[in-house]
């Protein structure tokens, strides 16, 4: 199999993931889109590892590392989303503005950051 096929499929998966992160408002769907992007990276790592015939199989080892990191990330992310839903009764990322700076007075916010308050 030629390397172009997995590379194109990986690019498509990554593009769908980027679209999901940018367009979706539901936090769970954003997490799923991030997982799609990580799987696209994994596909590229394995495909190029096979294509270059690496004796150490560094791409496959890195893929296993990425899968472990992704599992931890999704577990932590779902726990955060669950806690946010319990406290706010919503998982819409646009409505979660508790940590946002005040947009009306950006100069005051900058002064507060400079003063260390």
PDB file of C-alpha atoms in Angstrom:
ATOM      1  CA  UNK A   1       0.000   0.000   0.000  1.00  0.00           C
ATOM      2  CA  UNK A   2       1.266   3.426  -0.879  1.00  0.00           C
ATOM      3  CA  UNK A   3       1.872   5.991   1.876  1.00  0.00           C
ATOM      4  CA  UNK A   4      -0.492   8.499   0.260  1.00  0.00           C
ATOM      5  CA  UNK A   5      -3.657   6.610   1.274  1.00  0.00           C
ATOM      6  CA  UNK A   6      -3.098   6.658   5.033  1.00  0.00           C
ATOM      7  CA  UNK A   7      -1.726  10.196   4.828  1.00  0.00           C
ATOM      8  CA  UNK A   8      -4.850  11.441   3.040  1.00  0.00           C
ATOM      9  CA  UNK A   9      -7.132   9.549   5.420  1.00  0.00           C
ATOM     10  CA  UNK A  10      -5.209  10.989   8.349  1.00  0.00           C
ATOM     11  CA  UNK A  11      -5.503  14.500   6.946  1.00  0.00           C
ATOM     12  CA  UNK A  12      -9.258  14.032   6.515  1.00  0.00           C
ATOM     13  CA  UNK A  13      -9.656  12.718  10.059  1.00  0.00           C
ATOM     14  CA  UNK A  14      -7.615  15.589  11.427  1.00  0.00           C
ATOM     15  CA  UNK A  15      -9.662  18.107   9.424  1.00  0.00           C
ATOM     16  CA  UNK A  16     -12.930  16.681  10.753  1.00  0.00           C
ATOM     17  CA  UNK A  17     -11.472  16.899  14.267  1.00  0.00           C
ATOM     18  CA  UNK A  18     -10.460  20.527  13.815  1.00  0.00           C
ATOM     19  CA  UNK A  19     -13.921  21.332  12.471  1.00  0.00           C
ATOM     20  CA  UNK A  20     -15.473  19.602  15.467  1.00  0.00           C
ATOM     21  CA  UNK A  21     -13.375  21.574  17.933  1.00  0.00           C
ATOM     22  CA  UNK A  22     -14.094  24.884  16.244  1.00  0.00           C
ATOM     23  CA  UNK A  23     -17.782  24.415  15.389  1.00  0.00           C
ATOM     24  CA  UNK A  24     -19.254  22.404  18.244  1.00  0.00           C
ATOM     25  CA  UNK A  25     -20.535  23.937  21.467  1.00  0.00           C
ATOM     26  CA  UNK A  26     -21.065  20.703  23.397  1.00  0.00           C
ATOM     27  CA  UNK A  27     -18.027  19.867  25.529  1.00  0.00           C
ATOM     28  CA  UNK A  28     -18.400  16.121  25.003  1.00  0.00           C
ATOM     29  CA  UNK A  29     -18.409  16.546  21.227  1.00  0.00           C
ATOM     30  CA  UNK A  30     -15.331  18.760  21.495  1.00  0.00           C
ATOM     31  CA  UNK A  31     -13.591  15.971  23.419  1.00  0.00           C
ATOM     32  CA  UNK A  32     -14.596  13.481  20.731  1.00  0.00           C
ATOM     33  CA  UNK A  33     -13.188  15.797  18.063  1.00  0.00           C
ATOM     34  CA  UNK A  34      -9.890  15.989  19.947  1.00  0.00           C
ATOM     35  CA  UNK A  35      -9.840  12.183  20.013  1.00  0.00           C
ATOM     36  CA  UNK A  36     -10.332  12.160  16.238  1.00  0.00           C
ATOM     37  CA  UNK A  37      -7.301  14.405  15.848  1.00  0.00           C
ATOM     38  CA  UNK A  38      -5.210  12.164  18.097  1.00  0.00           C
ATOM     39  CA  UNK A  39      -6.269   9.097  16.097  1.00  0.00           C
ATOM     40  CA  UNK A  40      -5.243  10.860  12.898  1.00  0.00           C
ATOM     41  CA  UNK A  41      -1.805  11.428  14.401  1.00  0.00           C
ATOM     42  CA  UNK A  42      -1.645   7.764  15.449  1.00  0.00           C
ATOM     43  CA  UNK A  43      -2.516   6.650  11.930  1.00  0.00           C
ATOM     44  CA  UNK A  44       0.279   8.805  10.535  1.00  0.00           C
ATOM     45  CA  UNK A  45       2.773   7.478  13.073  1.00  0.00           C
ATOM     46  CA  UNK A  46       2.033   3.845  12.265  1.00  0.00           C
ATOM     47  CA  UNK A  47       1.894   4.414   8.502  1.00  0.00           C
ATOM     48  CA  UNK A  48       5.233   6.195   8.363  1.00  0.00           C
ATOM     49  CA  UNK A  49       6.782   3.650  10.725  1.00  0.00           C
ATOM     50  CA  UNK A  50       5.790   0.858   8.351  1.00  0.00           C
ATOM     51  CA  UNK A  51       6.803   2.852   5.273  1.00  0.00           C
ATOM     52  CA  UNK A  52      10.294   3.639   6.591  1.00  0.00           C
ATOM     53  CA  UNK A  53      10.718   0.093   7.983  1.00  0.00           C
ATOM     54  CA  UNK A  54      12.112   1.357  11.248  1.00  0.00           C
ATOM     55  CA  UNK A  55      13.851  -1.453  13.121  1.00  0.00           C
ATOM     56  CA  UNK A  56      13.051   0.035  16.501  1.00  0.00           C
ATOM     57  CA  UNK A  57       9.396   0.624  15.567  1.00  0.00           C
ATOM     58  CA  UNK A  58       9.553   4.068  17.094  1.00  0.00           C
ATOM     59  CA  UNK A  59       6.312   5.140  15.452  1.00  0.00           C
ATOM     60  CA  UNK A  60       4.397   2.247  16.946  1.00  0.00           C
ATOM     61  CA  UNK A  61       5.873   2.841  20.380  1.00  0.00           C
ATOM     62  CA  UNK A  62       4.988   6.513  20.130  1.00  0.00           C
ATOM     63  CA  UNK A  63       1.468   5.504  19.056  1.00  0.00           C
ATOM     64  CA  UNK A  64       1.064   3.397  22.189  1.00  0.00           C
ATOM     65  CA  UNK A  65       2.271   6.350  24.247  1.00  0.00           C
ATOM     66  CA  UNK A  66      -0.243   8.612  22.499  1.00  0.00           C
ATOM     67  CA  UNK A  67      -3.072   6.120  23.140  1.00  0.00           C
ATOM     68  CA  UNK A  68      -2.241   6.095  26.853  1.00  0.00           C
ATOM     69  CA  UNK A  69      -2.137   9.893  26.966  1.00  0.00           C
ATOM     70  CA  UNK A  70      -5.439  10.067  25.051  1.00  0.00           C
ATOM     71  CA  UNK A  71      -7.101   7.650  27.469  1.00  0.00           C
ATOM     72  CA  UNK A  72      -5.966   9.749  30.420  1.00  0.00           C
ATOM     73  CA  UNK A  73      -7.062  12.930  28.665  1.00  0.00           C
ATOM     74  CA  UNK A  74     -10.549  11.635  27.881  1.00  0.00           C
ATOM     75  CA  UNK A  75     -10.997  10.312  31.410  1.00  0.00           C
ATOM     76  CA  UNK A  76     -10.002  13.610  32.950  1.00  0.00           C
ATOM     77  CA  UNK A  77     -11.994  15.583  30.396  1.00  0.00           C
ATOM     78  CA  UNK A  78     -15.160  13.592  30.973  1.00  0.00           C
ATOM     79  CA  UNK A  79     -14.758  13.996  34.730  1.00  0.00           C
ATOM     80  CA  UNK A  80     -14.475  17.765  34.293  1.00  0.00           C
ATOM     81  CA  UNK A  81     -17.491  17.853  31.980  1.00  0.00           C
ATOM     82  CA  UNK A  82     -19.499  15.801  34.478  1.00  0.00           C
ATOM     83  CA  UNK A  83     -18.629  18.169  37.323  1.00  0.00           C
ATOM     84  CA  UNK A  84     -19.449  21.200  35.205  1.00  0.00           C
ATOM     85  CA  UNK A  85     -22.804  19.659  34.299  1.00  0.00           C
ATOM     86  CA  UNK A  86     -23.596  18.974  37.938  1.00  0.00           C
ATOM     87  CA  UNK A  87     -22.813  22.553  38.935  1.00  0.00           C
ATOM     88  CA  UNK A  88     -24.103  24.494  35.920  1.00  0.00           C
ATOM     89  CA  UNK A  89     -26.623  22.086  34.320  1.00  0.00           C
ATOM     90  CA  UNK A  90     -25.070  22.707  30.906  1.00  0.00           C
ATOM     91  CA  UNK A  91     -22.136  21.485  28.851  1.00  0.00           C
ATOM     92  CA  UNK A  92     -22.270  24.339  26.331  1.00  0.00           C
ATOM     93  CA  UNK A  93     -18.734  25.719  26.187  1.00  0.00           C
ATOM     94  CA  UNK A  94     -19.959  29.184  25.213  1.00  0.00           C
ATOM     95  CA  UNK A  95     -22.012  29.506  28.404  1.00  0.00           C
ATOM     96  CA  UNK A  96     -19.094  28.641  30.676  1.00  0.00           C
ATOM     97  CA  UNK A  97     -17.762  32.145  31.234  1.00  0.00           C
ATOM     98  CA  UNK A  98     -16.891  32.099  34.920  1.00  0.00           C
ATOM     99  CA  UNK A  99     -13.146  32.493  34.328  1.00  0.00           C
ATOM    100  CA  UNK A 100     -13.430  34.965  31.454  1.00  0.00           C
ATOM    101  CA  UNK A 101     -11.999  38.450  31.893  1.00  0.00           C
ATOM    102  CA  UNK A 102     -14.360  41.369  31.899  1.00  0.00           C
ATOM    103  CA  UNK A 103     -14.644  42.453  28.265  1.00  0.00           C
ATOM    104  CA  UNK A 104     -16.055  45.903  29.107  1.00  0.00           C
ATOM    105  CA  UNK A 105     -12.883  47.155  30.788  1.00  0.00           C
ATOM    106  CA  UNK A 106      -9.901  45.374  29.251  1.00  0.00           C
ATOM    107  CA  UNK A 107      -7.567  48.108  30.571  1.00  0.00           C
ATOM    108  CA  UNK A 108      -8.611  47.369  34.158  1.00  0.00           C
ATOM    109  CA  UNK A 109      -8.000  43.676  33.611  1.00  0.00           C
ATOM    110  CA  UNK A 110      -4.525  44.394  32.206  1.00  0.00           C
ATOM    111  CA  UNK A 111      -3.689  46.609  35.190  1.00  0.00           C
ATOM    112  CA  UNK A 112      -4.865  43.889  37.553  1.00  0.00           C
ATOM    113  CA  UNK A 113      -2.589  41.357  35.883  1.00  0.00           C
ATOM    114  CA  UNK A 114       0.366  43.752  35.993  1.00  0.00           C
ATOM    115  CA  UNK A 115      -0.179  44.522  39.661  1.00  0.00           C
ATOM    116  CA  UNK A 116      -0.317  40.802  40.434  1.00  0.00           C
ATOM    117  CA  UNK A 117      -3.766  40.916  41.926  1.00  0.00           C
TER     118      UNK A 117
END
